[in-house]
Amino acid sequence: MIAPLTYAVVGLSVVLLLLTSVYAVKDRLIDDRVLLVAALLEVALIVQLVIGLLGLDQIEDPAETATFAAYLVSLPVIPVGTAFLAIKEKSRWAMGSLAVGAFAVAVMTARLQQIWTLNG
């Protein structure tokens, strides 16, 4: 894993979390600004997926390898799934679910970096 990429993913996740939290409080629906941040996050997660899968053999512990691979593969699904939900659901809870998804991405990405650092 590349540390600057991890920082970018966590940073974009925090931006998305804060933006969607503000939208939820103001009872606003998803718009292009939120979708742009989610799309940037998605691109960063796909790059992270490719880099992580290419370096998967550097992790020695099989249990950590399985956790690492599962996180890598599932992370890109979260922004897409929560954004789709936010588009379909026309309430403040849609923004809340997108905020929770952004938080999950930040936490899971930090865990990926931790696994990589311990085994790298």
PDB file of C-alpha atoms in Angstrom:
ATOM      1  CA  MET A   1       0.000   0.000   0.000  1.00  0.00           C
ATOM      2  CA  ILE A   2       1.114   3.514  -0.652  1.00  0.00           C
ATOM      3  CA  ALA A   3       0.754   5.742   2.406  1.00  0.00           C
ATOM      4  CA  PRO A   4      -0.203   8.877   0.412  1.00  0.00           C
ATOM      5  CA  LEU A   5      -2.983   6.896  -1.272  1.00  0.00           C
ATOM      6  CA  THR A   6      -4.222   5.775   2.142  1.00  0.00           C
ATOM      7  CA  TYR A   7      -4.228   9.385   3.334  1.00  0.00           C
ATOM      8  CA  ALA A   8      -6.110  10.438   0.196  1.00  0.00           C
ATOM      9  CA  VAL A   9      -8.756   7.739   0.684  1.00  0.00           C
ATOM     10  CA  VAL A  10      -9.213   8.552   4.361  1.00  0.00           C
ATOM     11  CA  GLY A  11      -9.278  12.278   3.571  1.00  0.00           C
ATOM     12  CA  LEU A  12     -11.909  11.858   0.855  1.00  0.00           C
ATOM     13  CA  SER A  13     -13.917   9.644   3.194  1.00  0.00           C
ATOM     14  CA  VAL A  14     -13.843  12.300   5.906  1.00  0.00           C
ATOM     15  CA  VAL A  15     -14.854  14.999   3.398  1.00  0.00           C
ATOM     16  CA  LEU A  16     -17.748  12.808   2.248  1.00  0.00           C
ATOM     17  CA  LEU A  17     -18.700  12.073   5.860  1.00  0.00           C
ATOM     18  CA  LEU A  18     -18.771  15.752   6.796  1.00  0.00           C
ATOM     19  CA  LEU A  19     -20.555  16.826   3.628  1.00  0.00           C
ATOM     20  CA  THR A  20     -23.275  14.206   3.942  1.00  0.00           C
ATOM     21  CA  SER A  21     -23.669  14.927   7.652  1.00  0.00           C
ATOM     22  CA  VAL A  22     -24.316  18.586   6.856  1.00  0.00           C
ATOM     23  CA  TYR A  23     -26.774  17.541   4.143  1.00  0.00           C
ATOM     24  CA  ALA A  24     -28.558  15.246   6.601  1.00  0.00           C
ATOM     25  CA  VAL A  25     -28.862  17.997   9.205  1.00  0.00           C
ATOM     26  CA  LYS A  26     -30.171  20.443   6.592  1.00  0.00           C
ATOM     27  CA  ASP A  27     -32.474  17.738   5.160  1.00  0.00           C
ATOM     28  CA  ARG A  28     -30.997  18.105   1.683  1.00  0.00           C
ATOM     29  CA  LEU A  29     -30.994  15.449  -1.007  1.00  0.00           C
ATOM     30  CA  ILE A  30     -27.967  14.121  -2.839  1.00  0.00           C
ATOM     31  CA  ASP A  31     -26.580  16.429  -5.509  1.00  0.00           C
ATOM     32  CA  ASP A  32     -23.646  16.657  -7.911  1.00  0.00           C
ATOM     33  CA  ARG A  33     -21.214  17.814  -5.216  1.00  0.00           C
ATOM     34  CA  VAL A  34     -21.807  14.705  -3.111  1.00  0.00           C
ATOM     35  CA  LEU A  35     -21.660  12.464  -6.165  1.00  0.00           C
ATOM     36  CA  LEU A  36     -18.361  14.051  -7.243  1.00  0.00           C
ATOM     37  CA  VAL A  37     -16.732  13.376  -3.879  1.00  0.00           C
ATOM     38  CA  ALA A  38     -18.122   9.814  -3.898  1.00  0.00           C
ATOM     39  CA  ALA A  39     -16.792   9.299  -7.448  1.00  0.00           C
ATOM     40  CA  LEU A  40     -13.326  10.560  -6.483  1.00  0.00           C
ATOM     41  CA  LEU A  41     -13.383   8.234  -3.498  1.00  0.00           C
ATOM     42  CA  GLU A  42     -14.411   5.354  -5.752  1.00  0.00           C
ATOM     43  CA  VAL A  43     -11.525   5.987  -8.164  1.00  0.00           C
ATOM     44  CA  ALA A  44      -9.060   6.085  -5.252  1.00  0.00           C
ATOM     45  CA  LEU A  45     -10.493   2.818  -3.897  1.00  0.00           C
ATOM     46  CA  ILE A  46     -10.128   1.102  -7.270  1.00  0.00           C
ATOM     47  CA  VAL A  47      -6.494   2.215  -7.492  1.00  0.00           C
ATOM     48  CA  GLN A  48      -6.006   0.939  -3.942  1.00  0.00           C
ATOM     49  CA  LEU A  49      -7.605  -2.376  -4.912  1.00  0.00           C
ATOM     50  CA  VAL A  50      -5.237  -2.887  -7.835  1.00  0.00           C
ATOM     51  CA  ILE A  51      -2.127  -1.939  -5.853  1.00  0.00           C
ATOM     52  CA  GLY A  52      -3.190  -4.073  -2.896  1.00  0.00           C
ATOM     53  CA  LEU A  53      -3.935  -7.147  -4.985  1.00  0.00           C
ATOM     54  CA  LEU A  54      -0.584  -6.849  -6.747  1.00  0.00           C
ATOM     55  CA  GLY A  55       1.198  -6.794  -3.383  1.00  0.00           C
ATOM     56  CA  LEU A  56      -0.944  -9.411  -1.660  1.00  0.00           C
ATOM     57  CA  ASP A  57       1.912 -11.937  -1.592  1.00  0.00           C
ATOM     58  CA  GLN A  58       3.912  -9.702   0.780  1.00  0.00           C
ATOM     59  CA  ILE A  59       1.571 -10.470   3.690  1.00  0.00           C
ATOM     60  CA  GLU A  60       2.806 -13.561   5.488  1.00  0.00           C
ATOM     61  CA  ASP A  61      -0.022 -14.475   7.880  1.00  0.00           C
ATOM     62  CA  PRO A  62      -2.845 -16.293   6.028  1.00  0.00           C
ATOM     63  CA  ALA A  63      -5.519 -14.850   8.345  1.00  0.00           C
ATOM     64  CA  GLU A  64      -4.267 -11.321   7.749  1.00  0.00           C
ATOM     65  CA  THR A  65      -4.083 -12.013   4.016  1.00  0.00           C
ATOM     66  CA  ALA A  66      -7.726 -13.075   4.007  1.00  0.00           C
ATOM     67  CA  THR A  67      -8.775  -9.994   5.986  1.00  0.00           C
ATOM     68  CA  PHE A  68      -6.712  -7.733   3.740  1.00  0.00           C
ATOM     69  CA  ALA A  69      -8.153  -9.222   0.544  1.00  0.00           C
ATOM     70  CA  ALA A  70     -11.723  -9.103   1.864  1.00  0.00           C
ATOM     71  CA  TYR A  71     -11.363  -5.437   2.812  1.00  0.00           C
ATOM     72  CA  LEU A  72      -9.767  -4.592  -0.526  1.00  0.00           C
ATOM     73  CA  VAL A  73     -12.537  -6.216  -2.528  1.00  0.00           C
ATOM     74  CA  SER A  74     -15.434  -4.946  -0.429  1.00  0.00           C
ATOM     75  CA  LEU A  75     -14.294  -1.326  -0.041  1.00  0.00           C
ATOM     76  CA  PRO A  76     -15.173  -0.176  -3.602  1.00  0.00           C
ATOM     77  CA  VAL A  77     -18.714  -1.504  -3.159  1.00  0.00           C
ATOM     78  CA  ILE A  78     -19.526   0.768  -0.204  1.00  0.00           C
ATOM     79  CA  PRO A  79     -19.564   4.205  -1.892  1.00  0.00           C
ATOM     80  CA  VAL A  80     -21.432   2.872  -4.920  1.00  0.00           C
ATOM     81  CA  GLY A  81     -24.028   1.081  -2.813  1.00  0.00           C
ATOM     82  CA  THR A  82     -24.635   3.941  -0.420  1.00  0.00           C
ATOM     83  CA  ALA A  83     -24.732   6.517  -3.235  1.00  0.00           C
ATOM     84  CA  PHE A  84     -27.282   4.414  -5.084  1.00  0.00           C
ATOM     85  CA  LEU A  85     -29.336   4.163  -1.907  1.00  0.00           C
ATOM     86  CA  ALA A  86     -29.097   7.934  -1.416  1.00  0.00           C
ATOM     87  CA  ILE A  87     -30.336   8.525  -4.963  1.00  0.00           C
ATOM     88  CA  LYS A  88     -33.302   6.183  -4.524  1.00  0.00           C
ATOM     89  CA  GLU A  89     -34.243   7.196  -0.975  1.00  0.00           C
ATOM     90  CA  LYS A  90     -35.623  10.721  -0.738  1.00  0.00           C
ATOM     91  CA  SER A  91     -35.124  11.425   2.956  1.00  0.00           C
ATOM     92  CA  ARG A  92     -32.428  12.673   5.307  1.00  0.00           C
ATOM     93  CA  TRP A  93     -31.676   9.057   6.201  1.00  0.00           C
ATOM     94  CA  ALA A  94     -30.182   8.595   2.762  1.00  0.00           C
ATOM     95  CA  MET A  95     -27.480  11.121   3.613  1.00  0.00           C
ATOM     96  CA  GLY A  96     -27.043   9.404   6.970  1.00  0.00           C
ATOM     97  CA  SER A  97     -26.386   6.074   5.284  1.00  0.00           C
ATOM     98  CA  LEU A  98     -23.872   7.695   2.950  1.00  0.00           C
ATOM     99  CA  ALA A  99     -22.149   9.241   5.987  1.00  0.00           C
ATOM    100  CA  VAL A 100     -21.967   5.855   7.716  1.00  0.00           C
ATOM    101  CA  GLY A 101     -20.570   4.311   4.529  1.00  0.00           C
ATOM    102  CA  ALA A 102     -17.895   7.018   4.348  1.00  0.00           C
ATOM    103  CA  PHE A 103     -16.965   6.351   7.973  1.00  0.00           C
ATOM    104  CA  ALA A 104     -16.721   2.618   7.275  1.00  0.00           C
ATOM    105  CA  VAL A 105     -14.422   3.269   4.309  1.00  0.00           C
ATOM    106  CA  ALA A 106     -12.125   5.434   6.447  1.00  0.00           C
ATOM    107  CA  VAL A 107     -11.898   2.843   9.219  1.00  0.00           C
ATOM    108  CA  MET A 108     -11.401  -0.104   6.873  1.00  0.00           C
ATOM    109  CA  THR A 109      -8.722   1.762   4.916  1.00  0.00           C
ATOM    110  CA  ALA A 110      -6.851   2.575   8.118  1.00  0.00           C
ATOM    111  CA  ARG A 111      -6.992  -1.132   9.006  1.00  0.00           C
ATOM    112  CA  LEU A 112      -5.641  -2.039   5.559  1.00  0.00           C
ATOM    113  CA  GLN A 113      -2.677   0.257   6.104  1.00  0.00           C
ATOM    114  CA  GLN A 114      -2.133  -1.238   9.558  1.00  0.00           C
ATOM    115  CA  ILE A 115      -2.052  -4.792   8.165  1.00  0.00           C
ATOM    116  CA  TRP A 116       0.280  -3.708   5.369  1.00  0.00           C
ATOM    117  CA  THR A 117       2.656  -1.915   7.743  1.00  0.00           C
ATOM    118  CA  LEU A 118       2.825  -4.828  10.176  1.00  0.00           C
ATOM    119  CA  ASN A 119       3.637  -7.301   7.407  1.00  0.00           C
ATOM    120  CA  GLY A 120       5.584  -5.130   4.996  1.00  0.00           C
TER     121      GLY A 120
END
